[in-house]
Short mmCIF file of C-alpha atoms and ligand atoms in Angstrom, two decimals:
data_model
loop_
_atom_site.label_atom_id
_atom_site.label_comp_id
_atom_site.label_asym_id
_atom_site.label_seq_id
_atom_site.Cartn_x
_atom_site.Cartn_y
_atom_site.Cartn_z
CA UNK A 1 8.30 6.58 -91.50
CA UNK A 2 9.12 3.47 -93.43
CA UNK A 3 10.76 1.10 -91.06
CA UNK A 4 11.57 -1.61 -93.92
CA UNK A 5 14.82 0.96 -94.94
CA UNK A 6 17.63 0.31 -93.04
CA UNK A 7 20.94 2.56 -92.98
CA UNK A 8 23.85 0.99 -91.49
CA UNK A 9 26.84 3.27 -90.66
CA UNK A 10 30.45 1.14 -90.53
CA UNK A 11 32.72 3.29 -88.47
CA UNK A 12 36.58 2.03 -88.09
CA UNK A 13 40.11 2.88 -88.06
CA UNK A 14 42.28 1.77 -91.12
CA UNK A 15 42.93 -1.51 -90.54
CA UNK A 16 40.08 -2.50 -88.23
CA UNK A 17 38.84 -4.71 -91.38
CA UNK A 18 36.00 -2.33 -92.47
CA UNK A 19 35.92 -3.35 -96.51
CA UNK A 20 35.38 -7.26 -95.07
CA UNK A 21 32.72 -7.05 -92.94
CA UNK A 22 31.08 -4.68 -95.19
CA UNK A 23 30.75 -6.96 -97.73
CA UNK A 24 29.32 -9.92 -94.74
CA UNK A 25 26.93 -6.96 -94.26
CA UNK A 26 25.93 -6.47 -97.61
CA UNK A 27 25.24 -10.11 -98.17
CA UNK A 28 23.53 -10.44 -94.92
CA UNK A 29 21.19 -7.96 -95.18
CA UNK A 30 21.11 -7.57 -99.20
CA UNK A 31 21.23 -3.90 -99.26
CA UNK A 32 24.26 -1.97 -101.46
CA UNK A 33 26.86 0.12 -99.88
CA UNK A 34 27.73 3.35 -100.21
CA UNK A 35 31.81 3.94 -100.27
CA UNK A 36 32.77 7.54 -100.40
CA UNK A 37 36.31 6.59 -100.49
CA UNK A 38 35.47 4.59 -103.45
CA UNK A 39 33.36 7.22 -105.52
CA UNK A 40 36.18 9.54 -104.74
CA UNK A 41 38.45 7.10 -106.25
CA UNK A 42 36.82 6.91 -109.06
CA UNK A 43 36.39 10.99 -109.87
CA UNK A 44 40.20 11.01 -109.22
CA UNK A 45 40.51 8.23 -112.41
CA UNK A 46 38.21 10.06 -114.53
CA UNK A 47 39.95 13.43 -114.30
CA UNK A 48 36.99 14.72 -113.68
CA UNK A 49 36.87 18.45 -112.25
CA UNK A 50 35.39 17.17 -108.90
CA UNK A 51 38.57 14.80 -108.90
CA UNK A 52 41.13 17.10 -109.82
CA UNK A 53 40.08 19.28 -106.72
CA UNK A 54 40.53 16.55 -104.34
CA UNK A 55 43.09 14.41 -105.85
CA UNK A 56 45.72 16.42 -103.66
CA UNK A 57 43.74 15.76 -100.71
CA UNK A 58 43.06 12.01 -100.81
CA UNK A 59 46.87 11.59 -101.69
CA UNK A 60 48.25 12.96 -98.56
CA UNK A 61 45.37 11.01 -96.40
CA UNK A 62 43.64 14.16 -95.69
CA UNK A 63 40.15 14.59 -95.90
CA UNK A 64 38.02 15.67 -98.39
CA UNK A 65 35.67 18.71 -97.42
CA UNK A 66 32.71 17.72 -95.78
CA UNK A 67 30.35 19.87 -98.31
CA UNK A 68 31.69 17.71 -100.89
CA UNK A 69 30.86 14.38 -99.55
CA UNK A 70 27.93 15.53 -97.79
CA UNK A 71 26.68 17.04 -101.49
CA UNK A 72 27.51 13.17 -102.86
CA UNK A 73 26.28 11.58 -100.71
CA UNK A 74 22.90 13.23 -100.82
CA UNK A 75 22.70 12.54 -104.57
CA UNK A 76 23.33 9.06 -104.11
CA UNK A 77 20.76 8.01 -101.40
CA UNK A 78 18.33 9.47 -103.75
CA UNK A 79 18.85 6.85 -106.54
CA UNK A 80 16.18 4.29 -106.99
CA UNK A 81 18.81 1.20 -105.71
CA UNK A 82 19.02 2.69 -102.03
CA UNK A 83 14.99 3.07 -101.20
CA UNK A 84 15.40 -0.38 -99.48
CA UNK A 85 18.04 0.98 -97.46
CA UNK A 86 21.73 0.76 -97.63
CA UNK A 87 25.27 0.54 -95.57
CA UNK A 88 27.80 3.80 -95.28
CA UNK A 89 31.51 2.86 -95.54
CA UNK A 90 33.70 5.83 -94.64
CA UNK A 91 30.92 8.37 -94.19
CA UNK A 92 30.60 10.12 -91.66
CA UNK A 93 33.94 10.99 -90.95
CA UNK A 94 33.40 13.90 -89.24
CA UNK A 95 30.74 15.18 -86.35
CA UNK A 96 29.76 17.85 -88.56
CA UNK A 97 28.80 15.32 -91.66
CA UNK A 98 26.90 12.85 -89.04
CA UNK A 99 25.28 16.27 -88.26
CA UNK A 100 24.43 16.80 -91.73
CA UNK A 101 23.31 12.81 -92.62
CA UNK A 102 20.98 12.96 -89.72
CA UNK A 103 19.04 16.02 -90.98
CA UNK A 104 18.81 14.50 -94.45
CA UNK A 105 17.80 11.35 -93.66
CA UNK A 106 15.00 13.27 -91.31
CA UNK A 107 13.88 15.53 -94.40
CA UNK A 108 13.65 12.27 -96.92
CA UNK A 109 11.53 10.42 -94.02
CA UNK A 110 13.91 7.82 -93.41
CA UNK A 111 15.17 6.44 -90.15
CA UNK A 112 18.46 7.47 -88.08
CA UNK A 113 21.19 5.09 -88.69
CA UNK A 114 22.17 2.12 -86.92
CA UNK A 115 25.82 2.38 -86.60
CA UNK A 116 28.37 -0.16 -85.57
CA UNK A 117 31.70 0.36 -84.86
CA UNK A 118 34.79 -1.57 -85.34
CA UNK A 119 36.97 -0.57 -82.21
CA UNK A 120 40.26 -1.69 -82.31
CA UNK A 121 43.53 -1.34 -80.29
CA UNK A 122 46.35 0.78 -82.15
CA UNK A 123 49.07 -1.98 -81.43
CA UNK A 124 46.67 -4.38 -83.41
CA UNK A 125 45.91 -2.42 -85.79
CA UNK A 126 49.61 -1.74 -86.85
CA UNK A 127 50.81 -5.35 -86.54
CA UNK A 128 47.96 -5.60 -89.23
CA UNK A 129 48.99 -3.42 -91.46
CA UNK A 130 52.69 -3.62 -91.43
CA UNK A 131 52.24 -7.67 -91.86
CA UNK A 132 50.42 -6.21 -95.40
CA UNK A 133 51.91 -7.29 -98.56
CA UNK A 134 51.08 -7.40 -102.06
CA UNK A 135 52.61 -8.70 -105.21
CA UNK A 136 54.46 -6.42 -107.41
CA UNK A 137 53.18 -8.26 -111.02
CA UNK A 138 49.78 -9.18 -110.33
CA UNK A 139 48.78 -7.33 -107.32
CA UNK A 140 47.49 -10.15 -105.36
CA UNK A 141 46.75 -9.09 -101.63
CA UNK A 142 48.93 -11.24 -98.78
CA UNK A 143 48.87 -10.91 -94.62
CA UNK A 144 51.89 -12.49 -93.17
CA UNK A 145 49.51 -13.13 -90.34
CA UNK A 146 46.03 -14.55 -91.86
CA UNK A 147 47.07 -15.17 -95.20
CA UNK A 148 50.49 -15.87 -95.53
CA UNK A 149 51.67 -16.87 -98.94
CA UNK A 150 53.17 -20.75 -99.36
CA UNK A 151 56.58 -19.43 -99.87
CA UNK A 152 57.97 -16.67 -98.18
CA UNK A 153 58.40 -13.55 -99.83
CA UNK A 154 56.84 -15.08 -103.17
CA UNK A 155 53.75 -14.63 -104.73
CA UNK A 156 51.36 -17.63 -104.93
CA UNK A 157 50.29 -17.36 -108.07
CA UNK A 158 53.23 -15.96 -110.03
CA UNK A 159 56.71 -16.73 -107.91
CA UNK A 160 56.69 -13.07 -108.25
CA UNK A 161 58.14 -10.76 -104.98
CA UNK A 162 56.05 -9.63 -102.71
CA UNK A 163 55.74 -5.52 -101.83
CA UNK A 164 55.23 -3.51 -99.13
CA UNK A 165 52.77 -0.41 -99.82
CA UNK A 166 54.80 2.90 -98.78
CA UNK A 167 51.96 3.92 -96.16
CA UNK A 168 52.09 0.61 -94.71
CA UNK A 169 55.17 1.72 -92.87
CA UNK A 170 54.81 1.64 -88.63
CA UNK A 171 56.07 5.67 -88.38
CA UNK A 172 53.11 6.52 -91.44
CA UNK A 173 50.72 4.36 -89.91
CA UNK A 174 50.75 5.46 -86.32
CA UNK A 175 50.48 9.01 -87.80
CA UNK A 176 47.07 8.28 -89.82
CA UNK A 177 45.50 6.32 -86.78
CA UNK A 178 46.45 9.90 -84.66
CA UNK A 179 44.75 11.68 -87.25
CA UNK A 180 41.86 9.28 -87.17
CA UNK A 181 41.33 9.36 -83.30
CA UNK A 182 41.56 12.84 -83.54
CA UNK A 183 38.00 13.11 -85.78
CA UNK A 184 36.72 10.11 -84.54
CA UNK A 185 36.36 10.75 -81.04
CA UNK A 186 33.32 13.73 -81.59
CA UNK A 187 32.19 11.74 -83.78
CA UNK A 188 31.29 8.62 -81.84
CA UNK A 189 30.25 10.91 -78.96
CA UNK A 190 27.40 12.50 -81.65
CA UNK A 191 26.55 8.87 -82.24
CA UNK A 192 26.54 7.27 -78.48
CA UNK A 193 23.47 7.98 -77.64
CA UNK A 194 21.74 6.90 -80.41
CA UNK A 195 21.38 3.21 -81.73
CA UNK A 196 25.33 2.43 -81.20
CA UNK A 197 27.06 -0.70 -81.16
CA UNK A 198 31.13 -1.23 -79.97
CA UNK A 199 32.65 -4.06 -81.43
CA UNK A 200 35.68 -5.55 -80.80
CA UNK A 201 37.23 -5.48 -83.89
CA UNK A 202 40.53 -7.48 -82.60
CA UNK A 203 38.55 -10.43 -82.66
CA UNK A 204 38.81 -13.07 -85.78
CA UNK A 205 35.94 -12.67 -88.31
CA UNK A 206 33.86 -15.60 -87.06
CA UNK A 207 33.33 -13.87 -83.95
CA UNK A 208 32.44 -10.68 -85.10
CA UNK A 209 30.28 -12.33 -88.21
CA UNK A 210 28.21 -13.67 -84.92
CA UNK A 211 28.20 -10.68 -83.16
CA UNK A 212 26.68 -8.76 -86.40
CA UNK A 213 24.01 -11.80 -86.80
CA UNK A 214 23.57 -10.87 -83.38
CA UNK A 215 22.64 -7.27 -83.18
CA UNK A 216 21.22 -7.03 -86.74
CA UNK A 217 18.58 -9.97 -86.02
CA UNK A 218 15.20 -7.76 -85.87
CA UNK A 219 16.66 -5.59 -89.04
CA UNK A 220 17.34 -8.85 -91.22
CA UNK A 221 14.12 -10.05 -90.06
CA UNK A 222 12.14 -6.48 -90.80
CA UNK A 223 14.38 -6.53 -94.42
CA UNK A 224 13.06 -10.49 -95.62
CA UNK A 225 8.89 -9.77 -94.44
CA UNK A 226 9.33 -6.43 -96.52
CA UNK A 227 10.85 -8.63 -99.67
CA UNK A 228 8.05 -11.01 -98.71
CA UNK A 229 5.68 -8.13 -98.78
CA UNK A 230 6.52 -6.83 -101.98
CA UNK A 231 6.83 -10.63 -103.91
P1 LIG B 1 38.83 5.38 -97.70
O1 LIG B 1 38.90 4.49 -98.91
O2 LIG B 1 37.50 5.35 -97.02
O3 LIG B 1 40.00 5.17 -96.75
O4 LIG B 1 38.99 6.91 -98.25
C1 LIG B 1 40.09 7.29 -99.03
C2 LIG B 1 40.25 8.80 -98.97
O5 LIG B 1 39.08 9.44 -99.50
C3 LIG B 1 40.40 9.40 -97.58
O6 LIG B 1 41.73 9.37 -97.13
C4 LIG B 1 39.90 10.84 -97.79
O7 LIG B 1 40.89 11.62 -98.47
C5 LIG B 1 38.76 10.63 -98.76
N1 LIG B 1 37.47 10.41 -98.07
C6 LIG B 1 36.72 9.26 -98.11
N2 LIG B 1 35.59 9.41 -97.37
C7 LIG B 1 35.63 10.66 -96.86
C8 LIG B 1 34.77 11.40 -96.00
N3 LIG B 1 33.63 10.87 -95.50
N4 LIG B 1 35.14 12.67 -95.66
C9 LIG B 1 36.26 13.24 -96.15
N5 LIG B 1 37.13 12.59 -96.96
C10 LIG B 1 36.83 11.31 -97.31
#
């Protein structure tokens, strides 16, 4: 087995600040990520005949079947970009597609995952969200709390007023963290025993950014003697 390939798995409610420290992670360790939520994006905006089928789906902030993303996921991991290794963002979601990633990754020779995950309190994560705001001309992202804009209710960059997204609301919210727990919870027991790390995701970013220096150490230093390797 080829211990220079890392795959990181990001688990997190919405809100916990997953699309952030990906991107720490990615420049960290200089591997690409893999965003299902993303890809699936993108078949909805192509009308393609994948995203017609789960257009419906991702609207109402259900999931997607799991032999769907399992099947693109597969596909992906076996481009050329992700031999070094690469970071999951919103995959698994489910016990049964951890289930399914582990076999895969056994059958292409590659190692089990190390996942981290971004544990939050609900109260948190709801002050976060509802304290979301976004301008309605240019679409410039605002938190009342980290990233407040100079004048209230104004956008920066265009005086324009600032919006709040319909599913940022506190009754929609504490309804898709329920229906988060509810898949999460087998799937962090399937991933416990393994190589597991709880962070506190309530934390500021400086904190965590440490934490993740912390516990990825050996991988960043595995990652830069393979580049050296290879140069
Ligand atoms: P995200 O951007 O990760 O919040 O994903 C947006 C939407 O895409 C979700 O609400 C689901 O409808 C769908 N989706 C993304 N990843 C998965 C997954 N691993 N399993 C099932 N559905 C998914």
């Amino acid at each position: 087995m080829d211990r220079s390939r890392h795959i990181i798995v990001l688990l997190g409610p919405p809100g916990s600040g997953k699309g952030t420290h990906s991107a720490f992670l990615r420049e960290h360790l200089g591997i690409p990520s893999i965003s299902t939520g993303e890809i699936l994006r993108a078949e909805v905006q192509s009308r393609s005949v994948v995203g017609r089928r789960v257009e419906a789906a991702m609207r109402a902030g259900k999931l997607v079947s799991d032999h769907l993303v399992n099947r693109i996921v597969a596909s992906r991991i076996g481009h050329r970009e992700f031999r070094g290794g690469f970071l999951l963002d919103g995959y698994p979601r489910t016990a049964d597609q951890a289930a399914f990633l582990d076999g895969h990754l056994t059958c292409m020779g590659m190692p089990a995952p190390l996942v981290l995950h971004l544990d939050c309190p609900d109260d948190v994560l709801v002050q976060r969200m509802t304290s979301r705001r976004s301008c309605g001309h240019c679409g410039r992202l605002y938190n009342l709390l980290f990233h407040p804009p100079a004048r209230p209710g104004r956008c920066d960059h265009d005086d324009s007023p600032l919006l709040q997204r319909l599913d940022d609301s506190e009754a929609v919210i504490r309804t898709r963290l329920e229906a988060y727990q509810r898949v999460a919870e087998p799937l962090i027991a399937w991933y416990r025993p393994g190589n597991y790390h709880r962070l506190d995701a309530s934390r500021g970013a400086a904190h965590l950014h440490a934490r993740l220096r912390q516990i990825l150490a050996p991988e960043a230093a595995v990652l830069a003697s393979s580049e050296l390797a290879v140069a």
